[in-house]
PDB file of C-alpha atoms and ligand atoms in Angstrom:
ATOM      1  CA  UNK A 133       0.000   0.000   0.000  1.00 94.00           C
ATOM      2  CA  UNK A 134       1.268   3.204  -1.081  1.00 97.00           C
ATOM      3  CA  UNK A 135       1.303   5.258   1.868  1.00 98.00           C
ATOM      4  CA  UNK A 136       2.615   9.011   1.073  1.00 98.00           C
ATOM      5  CA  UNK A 137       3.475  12.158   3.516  1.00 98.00           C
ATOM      6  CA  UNK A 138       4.495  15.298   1.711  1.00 98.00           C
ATOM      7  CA  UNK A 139       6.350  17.713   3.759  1.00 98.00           C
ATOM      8  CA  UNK A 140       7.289  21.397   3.390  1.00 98.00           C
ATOM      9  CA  UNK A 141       6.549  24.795   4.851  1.00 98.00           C
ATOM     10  CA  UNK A 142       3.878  26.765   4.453  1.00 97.00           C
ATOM     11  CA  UNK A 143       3.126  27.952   0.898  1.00 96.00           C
ATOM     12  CA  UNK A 144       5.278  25.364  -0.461  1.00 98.00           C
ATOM     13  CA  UNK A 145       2.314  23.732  -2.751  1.00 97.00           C
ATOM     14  CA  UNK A 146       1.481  20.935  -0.385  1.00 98.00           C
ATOM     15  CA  UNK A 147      -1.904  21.259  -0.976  1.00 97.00           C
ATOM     16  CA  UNK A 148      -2.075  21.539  -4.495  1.00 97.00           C
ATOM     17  CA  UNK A 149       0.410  18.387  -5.167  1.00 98.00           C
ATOM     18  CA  UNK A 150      -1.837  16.887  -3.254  1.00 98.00           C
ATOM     19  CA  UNK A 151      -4.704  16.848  -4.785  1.00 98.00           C
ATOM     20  CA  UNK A 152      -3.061  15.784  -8.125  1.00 98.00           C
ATOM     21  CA  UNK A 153      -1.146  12.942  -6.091  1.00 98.00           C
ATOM     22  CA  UNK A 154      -4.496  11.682  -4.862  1.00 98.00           C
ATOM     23  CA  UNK A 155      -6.353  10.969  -7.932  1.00 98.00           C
ATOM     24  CA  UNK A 156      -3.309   9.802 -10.147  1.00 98.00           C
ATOM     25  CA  UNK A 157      -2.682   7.388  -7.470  1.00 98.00           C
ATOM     26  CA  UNK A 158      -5.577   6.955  -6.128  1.00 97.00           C
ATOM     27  CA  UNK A 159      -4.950   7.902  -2.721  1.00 97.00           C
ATOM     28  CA  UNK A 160      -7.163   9.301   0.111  1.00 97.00           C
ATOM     29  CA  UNK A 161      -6.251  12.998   0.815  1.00 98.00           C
ATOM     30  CA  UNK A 162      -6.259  14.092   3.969  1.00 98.00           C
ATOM     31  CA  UNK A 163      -5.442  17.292   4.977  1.00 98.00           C
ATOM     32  CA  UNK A 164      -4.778  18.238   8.718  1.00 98.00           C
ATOM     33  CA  UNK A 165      -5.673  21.857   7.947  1.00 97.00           C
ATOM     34  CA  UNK A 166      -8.390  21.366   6.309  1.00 97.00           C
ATOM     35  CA  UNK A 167      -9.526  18.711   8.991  1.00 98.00           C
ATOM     36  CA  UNK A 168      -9.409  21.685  11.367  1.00 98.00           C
ATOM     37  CA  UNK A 169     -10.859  24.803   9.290  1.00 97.00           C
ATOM     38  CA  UNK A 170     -13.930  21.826   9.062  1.00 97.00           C
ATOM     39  CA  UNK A 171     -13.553  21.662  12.952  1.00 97.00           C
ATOM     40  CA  UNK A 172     -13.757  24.988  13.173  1.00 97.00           C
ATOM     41  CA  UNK A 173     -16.516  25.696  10.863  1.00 97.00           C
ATOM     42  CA  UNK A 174     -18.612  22.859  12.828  1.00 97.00           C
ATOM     43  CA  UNK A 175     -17.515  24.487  16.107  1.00 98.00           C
ATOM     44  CA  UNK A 176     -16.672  21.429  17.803  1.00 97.00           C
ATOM     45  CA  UNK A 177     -14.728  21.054  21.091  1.00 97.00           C
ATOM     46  CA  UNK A 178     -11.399  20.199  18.956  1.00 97.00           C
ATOM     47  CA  UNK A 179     -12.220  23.067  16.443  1.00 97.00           C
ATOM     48  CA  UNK A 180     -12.505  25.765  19.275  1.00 98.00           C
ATOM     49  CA  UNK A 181      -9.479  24.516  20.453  1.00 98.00           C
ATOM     50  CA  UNK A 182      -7.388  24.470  17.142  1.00 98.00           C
ATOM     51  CA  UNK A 183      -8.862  28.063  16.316  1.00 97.00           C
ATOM     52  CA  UNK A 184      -7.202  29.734  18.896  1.00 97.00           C
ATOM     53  CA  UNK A 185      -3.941  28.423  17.618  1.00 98.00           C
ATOM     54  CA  UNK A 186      -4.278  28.737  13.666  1.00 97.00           C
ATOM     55  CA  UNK A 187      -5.478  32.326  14.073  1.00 95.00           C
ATOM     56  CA  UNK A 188      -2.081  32.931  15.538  1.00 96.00           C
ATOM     57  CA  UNK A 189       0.370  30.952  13.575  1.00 96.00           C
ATOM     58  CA  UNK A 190       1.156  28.358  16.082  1.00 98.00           C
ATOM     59  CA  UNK A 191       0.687  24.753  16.132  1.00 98.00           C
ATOM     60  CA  UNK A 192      -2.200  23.072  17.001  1.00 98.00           C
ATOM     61  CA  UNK A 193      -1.805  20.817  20.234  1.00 98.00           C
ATOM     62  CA  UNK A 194      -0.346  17.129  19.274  1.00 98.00           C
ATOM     63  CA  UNK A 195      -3.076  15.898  20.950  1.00 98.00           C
ATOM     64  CA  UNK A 196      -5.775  17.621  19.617  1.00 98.00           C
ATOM     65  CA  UNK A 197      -4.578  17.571  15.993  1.00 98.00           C
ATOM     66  CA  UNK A 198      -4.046  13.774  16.275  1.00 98.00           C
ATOM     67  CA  UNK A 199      -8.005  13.535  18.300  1.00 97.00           C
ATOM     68  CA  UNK A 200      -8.797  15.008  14.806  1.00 97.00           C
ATOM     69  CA  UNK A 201      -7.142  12.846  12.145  1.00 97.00           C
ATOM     70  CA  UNK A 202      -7.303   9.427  14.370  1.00 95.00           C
ATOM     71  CA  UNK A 203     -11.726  10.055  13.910  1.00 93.00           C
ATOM     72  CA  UNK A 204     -11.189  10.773  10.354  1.00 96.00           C
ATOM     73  CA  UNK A 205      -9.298   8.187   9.676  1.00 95.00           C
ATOM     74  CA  UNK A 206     -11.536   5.777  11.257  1.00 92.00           C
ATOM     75  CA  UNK A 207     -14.113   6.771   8.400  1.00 92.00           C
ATOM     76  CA  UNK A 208     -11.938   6.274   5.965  1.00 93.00           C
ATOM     77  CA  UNK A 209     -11.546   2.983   3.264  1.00 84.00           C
ATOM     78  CA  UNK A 210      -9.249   0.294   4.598  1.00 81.00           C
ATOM     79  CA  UNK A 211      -8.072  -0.706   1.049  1.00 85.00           C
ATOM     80  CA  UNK A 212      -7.103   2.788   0.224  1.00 93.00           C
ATOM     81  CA  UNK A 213      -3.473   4.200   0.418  1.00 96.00           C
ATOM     82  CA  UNK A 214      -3.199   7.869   1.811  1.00 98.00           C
ATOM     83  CA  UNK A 215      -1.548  11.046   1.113  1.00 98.00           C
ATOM     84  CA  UNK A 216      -0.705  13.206   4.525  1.00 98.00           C
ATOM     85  CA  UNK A 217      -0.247  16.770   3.673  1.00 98.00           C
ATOM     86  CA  UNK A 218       0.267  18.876   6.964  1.00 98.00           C
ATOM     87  CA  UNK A 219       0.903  16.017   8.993  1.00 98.00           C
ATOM     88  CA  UNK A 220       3.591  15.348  10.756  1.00 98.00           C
ATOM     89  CA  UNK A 221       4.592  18.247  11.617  1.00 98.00           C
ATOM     90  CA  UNK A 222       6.019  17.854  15.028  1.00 98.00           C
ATOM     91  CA  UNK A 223       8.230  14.362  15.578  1.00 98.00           C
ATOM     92  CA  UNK A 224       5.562  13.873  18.284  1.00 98.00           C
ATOM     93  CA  UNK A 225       3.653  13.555  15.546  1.00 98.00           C
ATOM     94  CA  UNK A 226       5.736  11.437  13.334  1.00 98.00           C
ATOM     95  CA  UNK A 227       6.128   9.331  16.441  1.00 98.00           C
ATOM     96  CA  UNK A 228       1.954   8.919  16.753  1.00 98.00           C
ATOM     97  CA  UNK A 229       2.066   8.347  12.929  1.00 98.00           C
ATOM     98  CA  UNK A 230       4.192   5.104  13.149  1.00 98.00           C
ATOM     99  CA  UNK A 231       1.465   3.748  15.837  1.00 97.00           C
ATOM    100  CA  UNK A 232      -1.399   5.058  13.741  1.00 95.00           C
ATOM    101  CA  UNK A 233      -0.488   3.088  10.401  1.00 95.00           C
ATOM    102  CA  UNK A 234       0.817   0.310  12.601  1.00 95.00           C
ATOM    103  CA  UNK A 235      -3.065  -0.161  14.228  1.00 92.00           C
ATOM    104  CA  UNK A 236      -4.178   0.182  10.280  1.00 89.00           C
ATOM    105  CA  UNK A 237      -1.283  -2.546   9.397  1.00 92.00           C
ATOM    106  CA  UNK A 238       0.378  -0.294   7.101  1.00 94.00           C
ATOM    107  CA  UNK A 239       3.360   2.080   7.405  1.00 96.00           C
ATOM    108  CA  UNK A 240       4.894   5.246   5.319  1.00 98.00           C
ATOM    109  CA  UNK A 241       6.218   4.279   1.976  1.00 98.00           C
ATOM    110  CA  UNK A 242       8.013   7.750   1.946  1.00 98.00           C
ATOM    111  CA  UNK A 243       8.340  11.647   3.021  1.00 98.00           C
ATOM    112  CA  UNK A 244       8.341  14.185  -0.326  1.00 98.00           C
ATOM    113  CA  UNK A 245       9.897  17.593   0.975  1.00 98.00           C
ATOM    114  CA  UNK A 246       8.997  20.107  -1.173  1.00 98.00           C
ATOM    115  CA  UNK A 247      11.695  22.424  -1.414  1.00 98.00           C
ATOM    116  CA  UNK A 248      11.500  26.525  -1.673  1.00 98.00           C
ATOM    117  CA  UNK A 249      13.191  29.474  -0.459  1.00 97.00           C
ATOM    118  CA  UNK A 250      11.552  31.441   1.770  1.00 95.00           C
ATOM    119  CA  UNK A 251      11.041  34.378  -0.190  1.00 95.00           C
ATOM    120  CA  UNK A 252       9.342  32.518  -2.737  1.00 96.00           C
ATOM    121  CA  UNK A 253       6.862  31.329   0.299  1.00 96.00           C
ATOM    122  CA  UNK A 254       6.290  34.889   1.311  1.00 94.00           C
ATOM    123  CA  UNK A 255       5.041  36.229  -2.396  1.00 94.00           C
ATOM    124  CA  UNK A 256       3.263  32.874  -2.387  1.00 95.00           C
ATOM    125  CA  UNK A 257       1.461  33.433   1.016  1.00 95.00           C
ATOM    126  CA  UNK A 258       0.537  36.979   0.742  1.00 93.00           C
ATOM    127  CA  UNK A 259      -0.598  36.632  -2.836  1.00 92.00           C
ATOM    128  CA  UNK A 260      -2.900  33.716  -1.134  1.00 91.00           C
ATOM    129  CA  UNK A 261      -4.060  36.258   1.301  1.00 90.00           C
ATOM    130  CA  UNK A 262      -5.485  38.300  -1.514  1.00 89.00           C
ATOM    131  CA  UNK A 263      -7.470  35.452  -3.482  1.00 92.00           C
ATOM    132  CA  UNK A 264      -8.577  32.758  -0.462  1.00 88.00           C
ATOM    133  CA  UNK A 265     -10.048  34.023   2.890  1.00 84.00           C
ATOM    134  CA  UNK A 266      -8.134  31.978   5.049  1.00 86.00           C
ATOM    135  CA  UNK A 267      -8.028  34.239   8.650  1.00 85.00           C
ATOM    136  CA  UNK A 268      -4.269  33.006   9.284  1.00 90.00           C
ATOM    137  CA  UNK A 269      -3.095  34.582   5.587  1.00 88.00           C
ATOM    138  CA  UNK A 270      -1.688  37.664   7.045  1.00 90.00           C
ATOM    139  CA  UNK A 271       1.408  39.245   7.417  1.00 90.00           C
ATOM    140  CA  UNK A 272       2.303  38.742  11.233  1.00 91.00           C
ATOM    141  CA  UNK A 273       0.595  34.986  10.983  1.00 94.00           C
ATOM    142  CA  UNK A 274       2.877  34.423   8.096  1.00 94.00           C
ATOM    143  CA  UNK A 275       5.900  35.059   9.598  1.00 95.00           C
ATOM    144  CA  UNK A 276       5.201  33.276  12.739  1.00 96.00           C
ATOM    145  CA  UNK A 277       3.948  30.312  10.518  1.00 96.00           C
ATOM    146  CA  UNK A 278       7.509  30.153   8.931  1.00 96.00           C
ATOM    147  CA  UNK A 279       9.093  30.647  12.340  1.00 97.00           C
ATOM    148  CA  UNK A 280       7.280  27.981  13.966  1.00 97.00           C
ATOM    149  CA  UNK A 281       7.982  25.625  10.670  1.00 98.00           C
ATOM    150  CA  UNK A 282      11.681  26.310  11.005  1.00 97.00           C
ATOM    151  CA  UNK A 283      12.133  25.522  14.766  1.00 98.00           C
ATOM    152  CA  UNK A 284       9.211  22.792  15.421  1.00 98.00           C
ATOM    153  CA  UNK A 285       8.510  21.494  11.899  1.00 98.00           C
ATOM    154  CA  UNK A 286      12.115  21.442  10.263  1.00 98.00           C
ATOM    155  CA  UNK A 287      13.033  18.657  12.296  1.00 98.00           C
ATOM    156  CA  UNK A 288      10.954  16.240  11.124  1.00 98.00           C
ATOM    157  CA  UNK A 289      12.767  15.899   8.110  1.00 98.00           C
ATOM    158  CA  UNK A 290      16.141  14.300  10.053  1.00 98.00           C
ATOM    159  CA  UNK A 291      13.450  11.758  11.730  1.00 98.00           C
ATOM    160  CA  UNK A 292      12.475   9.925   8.309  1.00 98.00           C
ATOM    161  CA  UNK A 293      16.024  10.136   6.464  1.00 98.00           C
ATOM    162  CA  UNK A 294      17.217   8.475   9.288  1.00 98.00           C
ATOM    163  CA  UNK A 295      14.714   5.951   8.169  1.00 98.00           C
ATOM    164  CA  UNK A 296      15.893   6.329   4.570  1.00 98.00           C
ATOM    165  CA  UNK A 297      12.307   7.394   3.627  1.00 98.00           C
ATOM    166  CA  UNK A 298      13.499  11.113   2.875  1.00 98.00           C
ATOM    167  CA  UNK A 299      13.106  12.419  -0.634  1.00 98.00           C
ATOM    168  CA  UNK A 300      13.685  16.251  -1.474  1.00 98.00           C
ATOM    169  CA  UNK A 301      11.526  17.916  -4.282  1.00 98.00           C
ATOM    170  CA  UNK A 302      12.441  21.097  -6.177  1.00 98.00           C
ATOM    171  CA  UNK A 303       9.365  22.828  -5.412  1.00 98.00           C
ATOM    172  CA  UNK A 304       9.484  26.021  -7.479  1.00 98.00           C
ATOM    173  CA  UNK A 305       8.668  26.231 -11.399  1.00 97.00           C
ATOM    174  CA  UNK A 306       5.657  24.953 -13.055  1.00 98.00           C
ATOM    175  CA  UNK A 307       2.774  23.253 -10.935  1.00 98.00           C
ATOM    176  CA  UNK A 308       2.874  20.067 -13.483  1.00 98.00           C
ATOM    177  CA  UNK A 309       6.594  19.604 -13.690  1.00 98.00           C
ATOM    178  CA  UNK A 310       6.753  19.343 -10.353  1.00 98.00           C
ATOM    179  CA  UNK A 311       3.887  17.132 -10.096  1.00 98.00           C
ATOM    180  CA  UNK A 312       6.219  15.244 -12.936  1.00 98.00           C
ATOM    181  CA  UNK A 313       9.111  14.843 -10.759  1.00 98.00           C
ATOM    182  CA  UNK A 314       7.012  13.513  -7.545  1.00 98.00           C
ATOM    183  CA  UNK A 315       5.593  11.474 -10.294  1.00 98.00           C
ATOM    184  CA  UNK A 316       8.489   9.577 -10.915  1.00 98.00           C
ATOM    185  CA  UNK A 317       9.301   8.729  -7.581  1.00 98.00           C
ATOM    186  CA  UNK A 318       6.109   7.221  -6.890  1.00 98.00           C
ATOM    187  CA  UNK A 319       5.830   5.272  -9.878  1.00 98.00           C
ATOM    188  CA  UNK A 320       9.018   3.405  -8.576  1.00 97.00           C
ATOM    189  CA  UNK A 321       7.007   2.900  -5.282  1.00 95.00           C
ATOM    190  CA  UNK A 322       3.875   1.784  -6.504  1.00 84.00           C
TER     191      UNK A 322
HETATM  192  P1  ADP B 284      -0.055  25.892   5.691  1.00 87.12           P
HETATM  193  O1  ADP B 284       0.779  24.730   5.260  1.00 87.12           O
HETATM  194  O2  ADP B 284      -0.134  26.970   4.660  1.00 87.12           O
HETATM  195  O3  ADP B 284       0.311  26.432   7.049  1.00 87.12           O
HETATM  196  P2  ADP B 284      -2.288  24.190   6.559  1.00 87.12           P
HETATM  197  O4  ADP B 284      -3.703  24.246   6.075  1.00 87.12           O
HETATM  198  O5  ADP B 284      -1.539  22.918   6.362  1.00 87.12           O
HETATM  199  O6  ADP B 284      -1.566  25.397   5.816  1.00 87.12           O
HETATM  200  O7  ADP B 284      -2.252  24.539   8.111  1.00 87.12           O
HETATM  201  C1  ADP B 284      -2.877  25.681   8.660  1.00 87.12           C
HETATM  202  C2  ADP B 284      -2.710  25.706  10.186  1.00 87.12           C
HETATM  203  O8  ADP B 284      -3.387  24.554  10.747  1.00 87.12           O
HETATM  204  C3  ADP B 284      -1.284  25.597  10.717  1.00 87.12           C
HETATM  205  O9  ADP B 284      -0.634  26.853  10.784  1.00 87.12           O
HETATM  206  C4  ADP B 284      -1.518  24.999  12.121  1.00 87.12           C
HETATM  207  O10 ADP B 284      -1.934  25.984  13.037  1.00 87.12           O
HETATM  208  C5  ADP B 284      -2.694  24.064  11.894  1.00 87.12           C
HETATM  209  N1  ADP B 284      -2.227  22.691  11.616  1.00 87.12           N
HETATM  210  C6  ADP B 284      -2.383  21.993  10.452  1.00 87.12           C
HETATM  211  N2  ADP B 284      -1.807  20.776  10.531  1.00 87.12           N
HETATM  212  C7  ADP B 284      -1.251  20.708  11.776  1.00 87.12           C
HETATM  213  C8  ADP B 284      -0.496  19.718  12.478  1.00 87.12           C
HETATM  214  N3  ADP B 284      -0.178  18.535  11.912  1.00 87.12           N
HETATM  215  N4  ADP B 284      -0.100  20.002  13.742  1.00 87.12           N
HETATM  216  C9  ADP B 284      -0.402  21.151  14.337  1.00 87.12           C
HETATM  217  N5  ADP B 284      -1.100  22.133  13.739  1.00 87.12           N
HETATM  218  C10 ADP B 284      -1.522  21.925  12.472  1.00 87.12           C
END
């Protein structure tokens, strides 16, 4: 079972790579972001509790953010390989995401970083901020999304190449050649 995390800071085209990663492989998408802007929206406990954190650029709790995608997961197709984008992002997290596929007999096939320089993620972001109305697109929450990525996030990357699942992605250029080059790498997977 293909089994597919993609990694890399915010504005990096996670969510968009996603999307095209899910339906050429046929993968279930699951967003951690999106898991809690749908919290949110609902106003459940968990989403009053991850609001107070998105709306400031920090990271959601590890155990609220894993409360969320351990009941989404439960809903989801057994038979189904799954693309993580947002998740881990702590190695907390990539800890908890060992047990997780463990209890669903699976594991990771691999960890796509996509890789751009932080400049490029600020035009990114704040052109973002003018098109989607997303209430942590803003200049301060930007920053202190980046800042947070660096120190808490960053790290995460050292815990899978140490497992030799670690693949870097040039993540700038056109949106389908570097769907093309992820591409590749999973077809040798599949
Ligand atoms: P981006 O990658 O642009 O930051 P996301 O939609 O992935 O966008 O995440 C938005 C916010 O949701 C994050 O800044 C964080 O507060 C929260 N979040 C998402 N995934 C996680 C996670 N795995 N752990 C903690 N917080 C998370």
């Amino acid at each position: 079972m293909l089994n597919v995390v993609i990694f890399g800071a915010p504005g990096s085209g996670k969510g968009t790579q996603s999307k095209k990663i899910s339906e050429k492989f046929n993968l279930a998408h699951v967003s951690t972001g999106e898991l809690c802007r749908r919290a949110i929206h609902n106003n459940t406990a968990e989403g009053v509790i991850a609001k107070s954190y998105i709306d400031k650029g920090e990271l959601v709790p590890d155990d609220t953010i894993i409360d969320i995608l351990d009941s989404f997961l439960e809903k989801l197709p057994v038979d189904k390989g799954i693309i993580f984008d947002g998740f881990p992002r702590t190695v907390a997290q990539a800890e908890a995401l060992i047990q997780i596929m463990k209890e669903h007999d699976t594991k990771v096939s691999v960890l796509l970083n996509l890789e751009v320089e932080r400049e490029e993620l600020l035009n990114r972001l704040l052109k973002r901020a003018e098109t989607e109305n997303r209430s942590d697109d803003n200049m301060e929450t930007i920053n202190k999304r980046l800042e947070v990525y660096e120190k808490q996030t960053l790290p995460v990357i050292e815990f899978y190449r140490k497992k030799r699942l670690y693949k870097p992605i040039k993540g700038i250029g056109d949106v389908n050649d570097i769907f093309d080059r992820i591409s590749d790498i999973l077809d040798e997977l599949k």
